[in-house]
Amino acid sequence: TSPANYRRFVLNSWEDTDTADKVIPYETIRKAIKRDLRDYEGDLVVISCDPAEHGDDKSVIYVLKGLKVIDCKVTEKKELMETAGNIMALWHEHHADYIAIDDIGVGAGVRSRLREIMGVDNQSCIVPINTGRMAIDKVRFGRLRDEIWWNAAQLFKDGYVSIPQDDTLVEDLAAFTYSLNSKGQVLVERKKKIKELLGRSP
């Protein structure tokens, strides 16, 4: 009854036209795997972290130089202070310019500890991200989370992103869909729904 579903699940076609509601189409993500991006001297090095503490969630830390992932550390069932320690180790190893950290829930504790460790001189290096707050472009997006996803999708589409060969990361990125509300704003599928779809936290 659905030609798109037939092509996707019977013929195993993942053409962009078959995945019109995907934030970042599967084929676009695949093209970003190990993409050879030019290194620029002035590229910022940013550590990004989505902390988790217990349960099935994982703490994921990526190190990016420009828009290329250059290092990654994933841990499971670790105390938050150990996550802070892992971030600090990567900070020193890569001489990072910034640390972007999910500031919702347990992330706030990691952020506070990092500020304590790094002292007053480095406070501006820590960038707390609260994706639930209002978007910068309030006409096109309701929440910052939707805006971040949409901007990321554009970077993938334009060929500016390089990611490692990581099946879990690819699956996570490809799982997110979007819709439009009555104002024409982009709404990215809620994490709870994606968690149900994947059977784990993305």
mmCIF file with all atom_site columns, N, CA and C in Angstrom, residues 148-187:
data_model
loop_
_atom_site.group_PDB
_atom_site.id
_atom_site.type_symbol
_atom_site.label_atom_id
_atom_site.label_alt_id
_atom_site.label_comp_id
_atom_site.label_asym_id
_atom_site.label_entity_id
_atom_site.label_seq_id
_atom_site.pdbx_PDB_ins_code
_atom_site.Cartn_x
_atom_site.Cartn_y
_atom_site.Cartn_z
_atom_site.occupancy
_atom_site.B_iso_or_equiv
_atom_site.pdbx_formal_charge
_atom_site.auth_seq_id
_atom_site.auth_comp_id
_atom_site.auth_asym_id
_atom_site.auth_atom_id
_atom_site.pdbx_PDB_model_num
ATOM 1   N N  . ILE A 1 148 ? 18.877 23.445 16.474 1.00 0.00 ? 148 ILE A N  1
ATOM 2   C CA . ILE A 1 148 ? 20.184 22.781 16.424 1.00 0.00 ? 148 ILE A CA 1
ATOM 3   C C  . ILE A 1 148 ? 20.152 21.625 15.418 1.00 0.00 ? 148 ILE A C  1
ATOM 4   N N  . TRP A 1 149 ? 19.123 20.789 15.505 1.00 0.00 ? 149 TRP A N  1
ATOM 5   C CA . TRP A 1 149 ? 19.004 19.661 14.580 1.00 0.00 ? 149 TRP A CA 1
ATOM 6   C C  . TRP A 1 149 ? 18.942 20.144 13.129 1.00 0.00 ? 149 TRP A C  1
ATOM 7   N N  . TRP A 1 150 ? 18.156 21.189 12.889 1.00 0.00 ? 150 TRP A N  1
ATOM 8   C CA . TRP A 1 150 ? 17.972 21.688 11.519 1.00 0.00 ? 150 TRP A CA 1
ATOM 9   C C  . TRP A 1 150 ? 19.281 22.244 10.963 1.00 0.00 ? 150 TRP A C  1
ATOM 10  N N  . ASN A 1 151 ? 20.012 22.992 11.806 1.00 0.00 ? 151 ASN A N  1
ATOM 11  C CA . ASN A 1 151 ? 21.306 23.530 11.371 1.00 0.00 ? 151 ASN A CA 1
ATOM 12  C C  . ASN A 1 151 ? 22.311 22.411 11.121 1.00 0.00 ? 151 ASN A C  1
ATOM 13  N N  . ALA A 1 152 ? 22.297 21.391 11.977 1.00 0.00 ? 152 ALA A N  1
ATOM 14  C CA . ALA A 1 152 ? 23.181 20.235 11.778 1.00 0.00 ? 152 ALA A CA 1
ATOM 15  C C  . ALA A 1 152 ? 22.863 19.536 10.452 1.00 0.00 ? 152 ALA A C  1
ATOM 16  N N  . ALA A 1 153 ? 21.577 19.370 10.169 1.00 0.00 ? 153 ALA A N  1
ATOM 17  C CA . ALA A 1 153 ? 21.155 18.724 8.920  1.00 0.00 ? 153 ALA A CA 1
ATOM 18  C C  . ALA A 1 153 ? 21.695 19.481 7.711  1.00 0.00 ? 153 ALA A C  1
ATOM 19  N N  . GLN A 1 154 ? 21.679 20.808 7.778  1.00 0.00 ? 154 GLN A N  1
ATOM 20  C CA . GLN A 1 154 ? 22.180 21.616 6.665  1.00 0.00 ? 154 GLN A CA 1
ATOM 21  C C  . GLN A 1 154 ? 23.688 21.434 6.485  1.00 0.00 ? 154 GLN A C  1
ATOM 22  N N  . LEU A 1 155 ? 24.419 21.350 7.607  1.00 0.00 ? 155 LEU A N  1
ATOM 23  C CA . LEU A 1 155 ? 25.865 21.121 7.535  1.00 0.00 ? 155 LEU A CA 1
ATOM 24  C C  . LEU A 1 155 ? 26.178 19.759 6.909  1.00 0.00 ? 155 LEU A C  1
ATOM 25  N N  . PHE A 1 156 ? 25.401 18.731 7.282  1.00 0.00 ? 156 PHE A N  1
ATOM 26  C CA . PHE A 1 156 ? 25.566 17.408 6.669  1.00 0.00 ? 156 PHE A CA 1
ATOM 27  C C  . PHE A 1 156 ? 25.279 17.490 5.171  1.00 0.00 ? 156 PHE A C  1
ATOM 28  N N  . LYS A 1 157 ? 24.187 18.141 4.827  1.00 0.00 ? 157 LYS A N  1
ATOM 29  C CA . LYS A 1 157 ? 23.762 18.239 3.424  1.00 0.00 ? 157 LYS A CA 1
ATOM 30  C C  . LYS A 1 157 ? 24.811 18.957 2.578  1.00 0.00 ? 157 LYS A C  1
ATOM 31  N N  . ASP A 1 158 ? 25.433 19.996 3.148  1.00 0.00 ? 158 ASP A N  1
ATOM 32  C CA . ASP A 1 158 ? 26.423 20.786 2.410  1.00 0.00 ? 158 ASP A CA 1
ATOM 33  C C  . ASP A 1 158 ? 27.806 20.132 2.371  1.00 0.00 ? 158 ASP A C  1
ATOM 34  N N  . GLY A 1 159 ? 27.953 18.979 3.052  1.00 0.00 ? 159 GLY A N  1
ATOM 35  C CA . GLY A 1 159 ? 29.219 18.250 2.994  1.00 0.00 ? 159 GLY A CA 1
ATOM 36  C C  . GLY A 1 159 ? 30.296 18.791 3.911  1.00 0.00 ? 159 GLY A C  1
ATOM 37  N N  . TYR A 1 160 ? 29.892 19.445 4.998  1.00 0.00 ? 160 TYR A N  1
ATOM 38  C CA . TYR A 1 160 ? 30.865 20.059 5.907  1.00 0.00 ? 160 TYR A CA 1
ATOM 39  C C  . TYR A 1 160 ? 31.181 19.214 7.135  1.00 0.00 ? 160 TYR A C  1
ATOM 40  N N  . VAL A 1 161 ? 30.604 18.022 7.235  1.00 0.00 ? 161 VAL A N  1
ATOM 41  C CA . VAL A 1 161 ? 30.731 17.222 8.454  1.00 0.00 ? 161 VAL A CA 1
ATOM 42  C C  . VAL A 1 161 ? 31.472 15.921 8.164  1.00 0.00 ? 161 VAL A C  1
ATOM 43  N N  . SER A 1 162 ? 32.335 15.528 9.103  1.00 0.00 ? 162 SER A N  1
ATOM 44  C CA . SER A 1 162 ? 33.009 14.233 9.015  1.00 0.00 ? 162 SER A CA 1
ATOM 45  C C  . SER A 1 162 ? 32.810 13.494 10.326 1.00 0.00 ? 162 SER A C  1
ATOM 46  N N  . ILE A 1 163 ? 32.264 12.281 10.245 1.00 0.00 ? 163 ILE A N  1
ATOM 47  C CA . ILE A 1 163 ? 32.018 11.470 11.440 1.00 0.00 ? 163 ILE A CA 1
ATOM 48  C C  . ILE A 1 163 ? 32.767 10.141 11.321 1.00 0.00 ? 163 ILE A C  1
ATOM 49  N N  . PRO A 1 164 ? 33.030 9.493  12.449 1.00 0.00 ? 164 PRO A N  1
ATOM 50  C CA . PRO A 1 164 ? 33.718 8.194  12.387 1.00 0.00 ? 164 PRO A CA 1
ATOM 51  C C  . PRO A 1 164 ? 32.787 7.086  11.903 1.00 0.00 ? 164 PRO A C  1
ATOM 52  N N  . GLN A 1 165 ? 33.370 5.946  11.548 1.00 0.00 ? 165 GLN A N  1
ATOM 53  C CA . GLN A 1 165 ? 32.588 4.756  11.203 1.00 0.00 ? 165 GLN A CA 1
ATOM 54  C C  . GLN A 1 165 ? 32.038 4.195  12.502 1.00 0.00 ? 165 GLN A C  1
ATOM 55  N N  . ASP A 1 166 ? 30.802 4.523  12.816 1.00 0.00 ? 166 ASP A N  1
ATOM 56  C CA . ASP A 1 166 ? 30.186 4.140  14.084 1.00 0.00 ? 166 ASP A CA 1
ATOM 57  C C  . ASP A 1 166 ? 28.713 3.846  13.807 1.00 0.00 ? 166 ASP A C  1
ATOM 58  N N  . ASP A 1 167 ? 28.370 2.564  13.753 1.00 0.00 ? 167 ASP A N  1
ATOM 59  C CA . ASP A 1 167 ? 27.012 2.161  13.382 1.00 0.00 ? 167 ASP A CA 1
ATOM 60  C C  . ASP A 1 167 ? 25.965 2.716  14.335 1.00 0.00 ? 167 ASP A C  1
ATOM 61  N N  . THR A 1 168 ? 26.292 2.792  15.620 1.00 0.00 ? 168 THR A N  1
ATOM 62  C CA . THR A 1 168 ? 25.336 3.320  16.593 1.00 0.00 ? 168 THR A CA 1
ATOM 63  C C  . THR A 1 168 ? 25.069 4.789  16.334 1.00 0.00 ? 168 THR A C  1
ATOM 64  N N  . LEU A 1 169 ? 26.122 5.558  16.078 1.00 0.00 ? 169 LEU A N  1
ATOM 65  C CA . LEU A 1 169 ? 25.960 6.979  15.777 1.00 0.00 ? 169 LEU A CA 1
ATOM 66  C C  . LEU A 1 169 ? 25.115 7.176  14.522 1.00 0.00 ? 169 LEU A C  1
ATOM 67  N N  . VAL A 1 170 ? 25.401 6.410  13.470 1.00 0.00 ? 170 VAL A N  1
ATOM 68  C CA . VAL A 1 170 ? 24.643 6.512  12.224 1.00 0.00 ? 170 VAL A CA 1
ATOM 69  C C  . VAL A 1 170 ? 23.172 6.201  12.469 1.00 0.00 ? 170 VAL A C  1
ATOM 70  N N  . GLU A 1 171 ? 22.914 5.130  13.216 1.00 0.00 ? 171 GLU A N  1
ATOM 71  C CA . GLU A 1 171 ? 21.532 4.736  13.520 1.00 0.00 ? 171 GLU A CA 1
ATOM 72  C C  . GLU A 1 171 ? 20.820 5.827  14.319 1.00 0.00 ? 171 GLU A C  1
ATOM 73  N N  . ASP A 1 172 ? 21.522 6.403  15.303 1.00 0.00 ? 172 ASP A N  1
ATOM 74  C CA . ASP A 1 172 ? 20.935 7.483  16.104 1.00 0.00 ? 172 ASP A CA 1
ATOM 75  C C  . ASP A 1 172 ? 20.565 8.680  15.231 1.00 0.00 ? 172 ASP A C  1
ATOM 76  N N  . LEU A 1 173 ? 21.517 9.123  14.415 1.00 0.00 ? 173 LEU A N  1
ATOM 77  C CA . LEU A 1 173 ? 21.283 10.296 13.571 1.00 0.00 ? 173 LEU A CA 1
ATOM 78  C C  . LEU A 1 173 ? 20.158 10.070 12.572 1.00 0.00 ? 173 LEU A C  1
ATOM 79  N N  . ALA A 1 174 ? 20.091 8.864  12.023 1.00 0.00 ? 174 ALA A N  1
ATOM 80  C CA . ALA A 1 174 ? 19.093 8.565  10.992 1.00 0.00 ? 174 ALA A CA 1
ATOM 81  C C  . ALA A 1 174 ? 17.687 8.350  11.548 1.00 0.00 ? 174 ALA A C  1
ATOM 82  N N  . ALA A 1 175 ? 17.576 8.177  12.854 1.00 0.00 ? 175 ALA A N  1
ATOM 83  C CA . ALA A 1 175 ? 16.272 7.855  13.454 1.00 0.00 ? 175 ALA A CA 1
ATOM 84  C C  . ALA A 1 175 ? 15.350 9.057  13.589 1.00 0.00 ? 175 ALA A C  1
ATOM 85  N N  . PHE A 1 176 ? 15.909 10.255 13.626 1.00 0.00 ? 176 PHE A N  1
ATOM 86  C CA . PHE A 1 176 ? 15.099 11.435 13.936 1.00 0.00 ? 176 PHE A CA 1
ATOM 87  C C  . PHE A 1 176 ? 14.297 11.931 12.730 1.00 0.00 ? 176 PHE A C  1
ATOM 88  N N  . THR A 1 177 ? 13.023 12.125 12.974 1.00 0.00 ? 177 THR A N  1
ATOM 89  C CA . THR A 1 177 ? 12.115 12.664 11.965 1.00 0.00 ? 177 THR A CA 1
ATOM 90  C C  . THR A 1 177 ? 11.625 14.040 12.425 1.00 0.00 ? 177 THR A C  1
ATOM 91  N N  . TYR A 1 178 ? 10.938 14.727 11.530 1.00 0.00 ? 178 TYR A N  1
ATOM 92  C CA . TYR A 1 178 ? 10.392 16.031 11.891 1.00 0.00 ? 178 TYR A CA 1
ATOM 93  C C  . TYR A 1 178 ? 9.015  16.212 11.266 1.00 0.00 ? 178 TYR A C  1
ATOM 94  N N  . SER A 1 179 ? 8.297  17.197 11.789 1.00 0.00 ? 179 SER A N  1
ATOM 95  C CA . SER A 1 179 ? 7.018  17.597 11.226 1.00 0.00 ? 179 SER A CA 1
ATOM 96  C C  . SER A 1 179 ? 6.928  19.113 11.365 1.00 0.00 ? 179 SER A C  1
ATOM 97  N N  . LEU A 1 180 ? 5.868  19.687 10.849 1.00 0.00 ? 180 LEU A N  1
ATOM 98  C CA . LEU A 1 180 ? 5.643  21.119 10.972 1.00 0.00 ? 180 LEU A CA 1
ATOM 99  C C  . LEU A 1 180 ? 4.383  21.356 11.787 1.00 0.00 ? 180 LEU A C  1
ATOM 100 N N  . ASN A 1 181 ? 4.408  22.367 12.655 1.00 0.00 ? 181 ASN A N  1
ATOM 101 C CA . ASN A 1 181 ? 3.182  22.707 13.383 1.00 0.00 ? 181 ASN A CA 1
ATOM 102 C C  . ASN A 1 181 ? 2.353  23.700 12.573 1.00 0.00 ? 181 ASN A C  1
ATOM 103 N N  . SER A 1 182 ? 1.250  24.156 13.119 1.00 0.00 ? 182 SER A N  1
ATOM 104 C CA . SER A 1 182 ? 0.339  25.035 12.378 1.00 0.00 ? 182 SER A CA 1
ATOM 105 C C  . SER A 1 182 ? 0.959  26.397 12.063 1.00 0.00 ? 182 SER A C  1
ATOM 106 N N  . LYS A 1 183 ? 2.028  26.769 12.773 1.00 0.00 ? 183 LYS A N  1
ATOM 107 C CA . LYS A 1 183 ? 2.734  28.026 12.487 1.00 0.00 ? 183 LYS A CA 1
ATOM 108 C C  . LYS A 1 183 ? 3.801  27.844 11.417 1.00 0.00 ? 183 LYS A C  1
ATOM 109 N N  . GLY A 1 184 ? 4.011  26.593 10.978 1.00 0.00 ? 184 GLY A N  1
ATOM 110 C CA . GLY A 1 184 ? 5.054  26.311 10.005 1.00 0.00 ? 184 GLY A CA 1
ATOM 111 C C  . GLY A 1 184 ? 6.421  26.125 10.637 1.00 0.00 ? 184 GLY A C  1
ATOM 112 N N  . GLN A 1 185 ? 6.450  25.954 11.961 1.00 0.00 ? 185 GLN A N  1
ATOM 113 C CA . GLN A 1 185 ? 7.719  25.740 12.653 1.00 0.00 ? 185 GLN A CA 1
ATOM 114 C C  . GLN A 1 185 ? 8.116  24.269 12.591 1.00 0.00 ? 185 GLN A C  1
ATOM 115 N N  . VAL A 1 186 ? 9.421  24.028 12.503 1.00 0.00 ? 186 VAL A N  1
ATOM 116 C CA . VAL A 1 186 ? 9.961  22.667 12.472 1.00 0.00 ? 186 VAL A CA 1
ATOM 117 C C  . VAL A 1 186 ? 9.903  22.077 13.879 1.00 0.00 ? 186 VAL A C  1
ATOM 118 N N  . LEU A 1 187 ? 9.378  20.857 13.981 1.00 0.00 ? 187 LEU A N  1
ATOM 119 C CA . LEU A 1 187 ? 9.339  20.126 15.246 1.00 0.00 ? 187 LEU A CA 1
ATOM 120 C C  . LEU A 1 187 ? 10.052 18.798 15.048 1.00 0.00 ? 187 LEU A C  1
#
